[in-house]
CSV table of C-alpha atoms in Angstrom, one decimal:
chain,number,residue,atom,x,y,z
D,15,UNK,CA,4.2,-21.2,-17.6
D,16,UNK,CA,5.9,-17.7,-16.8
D,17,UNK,CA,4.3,-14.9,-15.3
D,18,UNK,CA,4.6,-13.3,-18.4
D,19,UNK,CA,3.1,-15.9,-20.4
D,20,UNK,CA,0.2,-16.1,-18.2
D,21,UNK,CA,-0.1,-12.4,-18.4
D,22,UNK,CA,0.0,-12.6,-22.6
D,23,UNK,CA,-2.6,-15.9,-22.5
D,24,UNK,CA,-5.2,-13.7,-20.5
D,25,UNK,CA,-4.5,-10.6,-22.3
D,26,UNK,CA,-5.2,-12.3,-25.7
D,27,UNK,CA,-8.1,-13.8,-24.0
D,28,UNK,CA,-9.5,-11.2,-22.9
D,29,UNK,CA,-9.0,-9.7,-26.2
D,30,UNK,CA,-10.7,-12.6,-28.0
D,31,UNK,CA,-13.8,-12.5,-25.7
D,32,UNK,CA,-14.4,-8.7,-26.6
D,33,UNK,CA,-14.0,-8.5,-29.6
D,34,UNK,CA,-16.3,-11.6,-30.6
D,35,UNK,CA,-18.5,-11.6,-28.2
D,36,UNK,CA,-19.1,-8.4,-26.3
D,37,UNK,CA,-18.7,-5.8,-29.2
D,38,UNK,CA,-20.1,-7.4,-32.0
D,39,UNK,CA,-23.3,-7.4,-29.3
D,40,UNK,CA,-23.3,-4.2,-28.2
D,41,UNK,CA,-22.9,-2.7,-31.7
D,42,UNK,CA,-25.6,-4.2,-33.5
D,43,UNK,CA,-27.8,-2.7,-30.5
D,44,UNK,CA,-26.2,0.5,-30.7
D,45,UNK,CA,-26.4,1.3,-33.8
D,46,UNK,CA,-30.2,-0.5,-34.5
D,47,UNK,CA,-31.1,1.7,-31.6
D,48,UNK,CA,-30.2,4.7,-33.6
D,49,UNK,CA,-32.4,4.2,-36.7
D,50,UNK,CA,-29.8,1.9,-38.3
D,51,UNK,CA,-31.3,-0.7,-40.6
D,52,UNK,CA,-30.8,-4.7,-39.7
D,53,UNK,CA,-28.2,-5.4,-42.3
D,54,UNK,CA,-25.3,-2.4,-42.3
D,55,UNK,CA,-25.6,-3.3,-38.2
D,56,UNK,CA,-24.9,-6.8,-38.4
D,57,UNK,CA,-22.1,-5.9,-41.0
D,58,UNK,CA,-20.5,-3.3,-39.3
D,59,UNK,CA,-20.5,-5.2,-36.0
D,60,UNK,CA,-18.8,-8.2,-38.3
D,61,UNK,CA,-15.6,-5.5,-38.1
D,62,UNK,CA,-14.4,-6.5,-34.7
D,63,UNK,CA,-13.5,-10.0,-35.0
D,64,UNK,CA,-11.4,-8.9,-38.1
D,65,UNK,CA,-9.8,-6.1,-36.0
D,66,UNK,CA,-8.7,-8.8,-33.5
D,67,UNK,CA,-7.7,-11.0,-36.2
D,68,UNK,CA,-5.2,-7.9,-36.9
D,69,UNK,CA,-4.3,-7.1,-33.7
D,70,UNK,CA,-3.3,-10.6,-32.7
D,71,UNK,CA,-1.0,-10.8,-35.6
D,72,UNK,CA,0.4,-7.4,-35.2
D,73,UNK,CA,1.1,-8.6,-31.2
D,74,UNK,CA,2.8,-11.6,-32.4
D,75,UNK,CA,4.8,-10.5,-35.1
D,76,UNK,CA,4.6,-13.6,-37.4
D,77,UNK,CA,2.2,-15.0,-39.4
D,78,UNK,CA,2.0,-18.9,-38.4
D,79,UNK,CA,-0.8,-21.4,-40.0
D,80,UNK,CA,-3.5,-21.0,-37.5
D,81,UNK,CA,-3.2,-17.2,-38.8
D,82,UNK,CA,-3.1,-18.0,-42.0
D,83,UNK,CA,-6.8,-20.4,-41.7
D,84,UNK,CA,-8.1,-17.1,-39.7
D,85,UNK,CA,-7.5,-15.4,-42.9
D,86,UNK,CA,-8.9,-17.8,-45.0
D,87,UNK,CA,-11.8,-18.0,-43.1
D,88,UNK,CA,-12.3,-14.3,-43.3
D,89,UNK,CA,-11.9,-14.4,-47.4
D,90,UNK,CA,-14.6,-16.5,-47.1
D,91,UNK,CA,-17.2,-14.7,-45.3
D,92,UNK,CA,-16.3,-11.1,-46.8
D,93,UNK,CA,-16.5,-13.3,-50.6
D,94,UNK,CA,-20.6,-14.0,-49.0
D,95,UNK,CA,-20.9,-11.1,-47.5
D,96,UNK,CA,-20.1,-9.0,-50.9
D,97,UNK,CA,-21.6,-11.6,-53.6
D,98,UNK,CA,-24.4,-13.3,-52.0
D,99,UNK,CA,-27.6,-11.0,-51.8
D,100,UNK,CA,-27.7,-8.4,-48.9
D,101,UNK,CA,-29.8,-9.8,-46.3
D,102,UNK,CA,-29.5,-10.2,-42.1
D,103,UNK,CA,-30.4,-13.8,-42.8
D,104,UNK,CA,-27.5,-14.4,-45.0
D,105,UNK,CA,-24.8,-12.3,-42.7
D,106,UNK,CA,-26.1,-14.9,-40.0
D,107,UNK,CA,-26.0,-17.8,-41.8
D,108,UNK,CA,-22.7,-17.2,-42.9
D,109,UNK,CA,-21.0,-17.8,-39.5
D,110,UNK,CA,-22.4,-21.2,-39.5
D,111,UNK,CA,-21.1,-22.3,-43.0
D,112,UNK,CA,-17.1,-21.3,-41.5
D,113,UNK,CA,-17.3,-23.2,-38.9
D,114,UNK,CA,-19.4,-25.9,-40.3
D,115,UNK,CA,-16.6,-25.8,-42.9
D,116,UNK,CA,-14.1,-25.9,-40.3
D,117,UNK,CA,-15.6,-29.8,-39.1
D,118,UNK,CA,-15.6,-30.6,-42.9
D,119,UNK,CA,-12.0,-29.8,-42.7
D,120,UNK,CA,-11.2,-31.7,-39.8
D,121,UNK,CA,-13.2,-34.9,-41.2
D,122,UNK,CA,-11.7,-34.7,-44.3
D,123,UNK,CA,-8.2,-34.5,-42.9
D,124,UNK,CA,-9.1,-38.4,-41.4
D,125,UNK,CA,-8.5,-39.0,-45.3
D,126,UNK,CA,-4.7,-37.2,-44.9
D,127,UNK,CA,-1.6,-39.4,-43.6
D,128,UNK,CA,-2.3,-37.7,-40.5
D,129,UNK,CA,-5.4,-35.7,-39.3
D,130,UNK,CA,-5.9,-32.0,-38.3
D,131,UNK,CA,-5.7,-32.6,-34.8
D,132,UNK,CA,-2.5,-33.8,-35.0
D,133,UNK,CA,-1.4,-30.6,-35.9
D,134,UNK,CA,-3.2,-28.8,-33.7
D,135,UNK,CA,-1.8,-30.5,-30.9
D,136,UNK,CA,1.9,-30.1,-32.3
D,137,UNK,CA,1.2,-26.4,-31.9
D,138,UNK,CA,-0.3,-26.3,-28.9
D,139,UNK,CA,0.7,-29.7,-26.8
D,140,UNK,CA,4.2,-28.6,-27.3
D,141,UNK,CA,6.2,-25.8,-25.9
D,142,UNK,CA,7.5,-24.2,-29.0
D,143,UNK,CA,10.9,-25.9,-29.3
D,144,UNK,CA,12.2,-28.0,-32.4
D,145,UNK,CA,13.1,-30.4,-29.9
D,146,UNK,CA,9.1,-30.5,-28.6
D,147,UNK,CA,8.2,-30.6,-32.2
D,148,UNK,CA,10.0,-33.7,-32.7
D,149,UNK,CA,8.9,-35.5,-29.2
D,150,UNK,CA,5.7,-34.9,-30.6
D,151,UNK,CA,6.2,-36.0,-34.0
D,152,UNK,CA,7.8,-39.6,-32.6
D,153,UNK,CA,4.7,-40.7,-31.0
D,154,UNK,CA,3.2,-41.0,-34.4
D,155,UNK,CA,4.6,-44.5,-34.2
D,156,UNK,CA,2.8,-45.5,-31.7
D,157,UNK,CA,-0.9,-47.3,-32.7
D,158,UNK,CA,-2.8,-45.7,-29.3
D,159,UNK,CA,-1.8,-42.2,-30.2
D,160,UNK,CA,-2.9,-42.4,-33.8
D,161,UNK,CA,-6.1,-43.5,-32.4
D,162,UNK,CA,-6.5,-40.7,-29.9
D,163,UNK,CA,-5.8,-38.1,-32.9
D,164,UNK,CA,-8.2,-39.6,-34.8
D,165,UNK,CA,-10.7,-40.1,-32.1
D,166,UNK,CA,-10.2,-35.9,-31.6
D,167,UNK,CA,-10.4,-35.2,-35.2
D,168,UNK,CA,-14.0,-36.9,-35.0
D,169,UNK,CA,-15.1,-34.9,-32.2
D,170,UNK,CA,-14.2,-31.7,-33.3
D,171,UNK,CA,-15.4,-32.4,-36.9
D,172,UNK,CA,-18.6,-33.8,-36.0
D,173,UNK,CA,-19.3,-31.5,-33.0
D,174,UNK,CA,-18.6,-28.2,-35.4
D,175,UNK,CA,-20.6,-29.7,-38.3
D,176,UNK,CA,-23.9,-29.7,-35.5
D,177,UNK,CA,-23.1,-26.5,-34.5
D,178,UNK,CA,-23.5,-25.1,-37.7
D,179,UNK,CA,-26.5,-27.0,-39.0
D,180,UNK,CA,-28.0,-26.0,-35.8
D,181,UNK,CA,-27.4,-22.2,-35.6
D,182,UNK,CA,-28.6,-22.4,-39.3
D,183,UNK,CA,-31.9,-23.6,-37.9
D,184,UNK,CA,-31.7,-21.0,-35.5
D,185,UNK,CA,-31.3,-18.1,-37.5
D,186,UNK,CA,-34.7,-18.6,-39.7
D,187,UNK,CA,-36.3,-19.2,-35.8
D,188,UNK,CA,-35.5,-16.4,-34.2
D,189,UNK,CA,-35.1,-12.7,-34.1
D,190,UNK,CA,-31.9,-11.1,-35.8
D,191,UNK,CA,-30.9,-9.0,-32.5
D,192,UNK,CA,-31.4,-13.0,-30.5
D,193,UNK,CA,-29.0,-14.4,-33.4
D,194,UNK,CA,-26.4,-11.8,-32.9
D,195,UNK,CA,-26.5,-13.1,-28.7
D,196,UNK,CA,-26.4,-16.5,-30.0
D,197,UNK,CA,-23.9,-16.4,-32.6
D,198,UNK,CA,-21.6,-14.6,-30.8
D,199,UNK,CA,-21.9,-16.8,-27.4
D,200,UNK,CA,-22.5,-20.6,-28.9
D,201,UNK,CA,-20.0,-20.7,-31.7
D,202,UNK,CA,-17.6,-20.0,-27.5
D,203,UNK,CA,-19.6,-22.2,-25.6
D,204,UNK,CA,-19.1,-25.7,-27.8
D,205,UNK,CA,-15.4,-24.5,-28.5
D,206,UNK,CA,-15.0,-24.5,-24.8
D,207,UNK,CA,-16.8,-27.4,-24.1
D,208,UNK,CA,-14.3,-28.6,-27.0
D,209,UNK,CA,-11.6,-27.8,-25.3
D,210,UNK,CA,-12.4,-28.8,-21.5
D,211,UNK,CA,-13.1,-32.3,-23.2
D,212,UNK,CA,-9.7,-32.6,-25.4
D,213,UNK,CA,-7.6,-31.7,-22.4
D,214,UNK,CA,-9.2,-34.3,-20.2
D,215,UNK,CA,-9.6,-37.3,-22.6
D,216,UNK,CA,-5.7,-36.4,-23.7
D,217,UNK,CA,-4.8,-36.8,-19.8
D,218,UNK,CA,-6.6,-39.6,-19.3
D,219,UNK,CA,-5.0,-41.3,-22.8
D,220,UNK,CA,-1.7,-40.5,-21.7
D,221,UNK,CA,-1.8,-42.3,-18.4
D,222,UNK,CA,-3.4,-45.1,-19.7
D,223,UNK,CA,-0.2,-44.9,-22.4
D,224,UNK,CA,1.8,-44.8,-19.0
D,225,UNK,CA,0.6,-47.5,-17.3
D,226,UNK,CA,0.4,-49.6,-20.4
D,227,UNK,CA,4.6,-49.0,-20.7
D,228,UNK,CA,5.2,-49.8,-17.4
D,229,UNK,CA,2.8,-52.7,-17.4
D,230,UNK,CA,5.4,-53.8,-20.1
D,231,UNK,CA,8.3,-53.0,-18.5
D,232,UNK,CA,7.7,-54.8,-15.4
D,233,UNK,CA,6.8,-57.9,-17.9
D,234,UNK,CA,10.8,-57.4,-19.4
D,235,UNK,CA,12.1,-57.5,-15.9
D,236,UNK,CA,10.1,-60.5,-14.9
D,237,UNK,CA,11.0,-62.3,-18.2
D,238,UNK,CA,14.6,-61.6,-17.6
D,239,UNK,CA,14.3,-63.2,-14.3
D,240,UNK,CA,12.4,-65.8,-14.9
D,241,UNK,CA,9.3,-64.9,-13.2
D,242,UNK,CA,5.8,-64.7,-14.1
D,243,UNK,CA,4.5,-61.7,-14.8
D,244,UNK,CA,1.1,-59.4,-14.4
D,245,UNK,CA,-1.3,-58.9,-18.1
D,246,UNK,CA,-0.6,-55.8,-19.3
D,247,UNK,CA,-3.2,-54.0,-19.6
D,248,UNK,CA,-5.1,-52.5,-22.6
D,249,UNK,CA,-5.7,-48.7,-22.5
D,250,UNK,CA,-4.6,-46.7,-25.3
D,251,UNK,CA,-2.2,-43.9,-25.5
């Protein structure tokens, strides 16, 4: 990765992290501090995860899919927002049904000839090219990667699906101005914890893919020679 790229990665970080984490906080305690009631606070500190939702699109000039389920994601809490009745309880609860959504999504897509994390590894496992595209796309064939899609698709799903059902629980538990902490921060924490865990079990898939090929290789050579050769072994991709 370039300089330059390293610089845009922790700029939009950076960005991401204030403006749904730190600002959404320090709003609702502003402006509850100043006589505001529960509800316009929560709703007006709602605003800057939209505003980054905007910016990010403005900084990249194009509208790609991730940007366009951002969007739909936002229709959907401003349609519960506006229609459902106006109360804190609600504004909460409505973070939890977009992301519990989001692990519908991903388990439903196990139904689709091939899952969401495929996809979101073509955008991201890649680097940009048609050519990367395509490298990606080819190992499709292969039975191992399938399996490790699917294996991520079922993590994700299942691990947003908790989340939700659990910051639901959460929200009827504790106090509105804890909920805004805990919205803001958990919804980061399991995404991270997400993360940290695709990247490792994907590295650890792909050299077991590795060693698996060469495994078979050596077993071509030996064939061709006439000599016995090692079991390959069984790891996936």
């Amino acid at each position: 990765m370039s300089g330059h790229s390293r610089v845009s990665s922790a700029l939009g970080w950076a960005l991401t992290i204030l403006c749904n984490i730190v600002l959404p906080v320090v709003t609702y305690n502003l402006l509850t501090g100043a006589g505001w009631d529960e509800f316009p606070a929560l709703l007006v500190s709602g605003v800057w995860p939209v505003l980054e939702t905007a910016v990010s699109l403005a900084w990249r000039h194009k509208v790609d899919e991730f940007a366009i389920m951002t969007l739909i994601f936002l229709a959907i809490t401003v349609l519960v927002t506006v229609v459902g009745p106006h109360s804190t309880r609600l504004l909460l609860v409505k973070d939890s049904a977009v992301t519990g959504l989001f692990g519908v999504v991903c388990l439903a897509s196990l139904l689709a000839p091939r899952p969401l994390m495929f996809w979101f590894g073509r955008r991201f496992g890649t680097d940009g090219t048609k050519e990367g595209a395509e490298r990606f796309d080819g190992l499709w064939q292969y039975a191992g990667f399938r399996h490790v899609m699917r294996t991520m698709t079922v993590v994700w799903g299942v691990s947003y699906v908790l989340e939700a059902l659990a910051r639901v629980g959460l929200s009827y538990r504790l106090s509105t101005a804890t909920m805004v902490t805990v919205n803001s921060v958990l919804s980061y924490a399991v995404t991270g914890v997400l993360v940290a865990w695709t990247i490792l079990y994907g590295r650890r898939s792909a050299a077991r893919g590795q060693e698996r090929a060469r495994q078979a290789a050596d077993a071509s050579r030996a064939g061709a020679e006439g000599e016995p050769a090692a079991p390959a072994g069984s790891g996936a991709v």
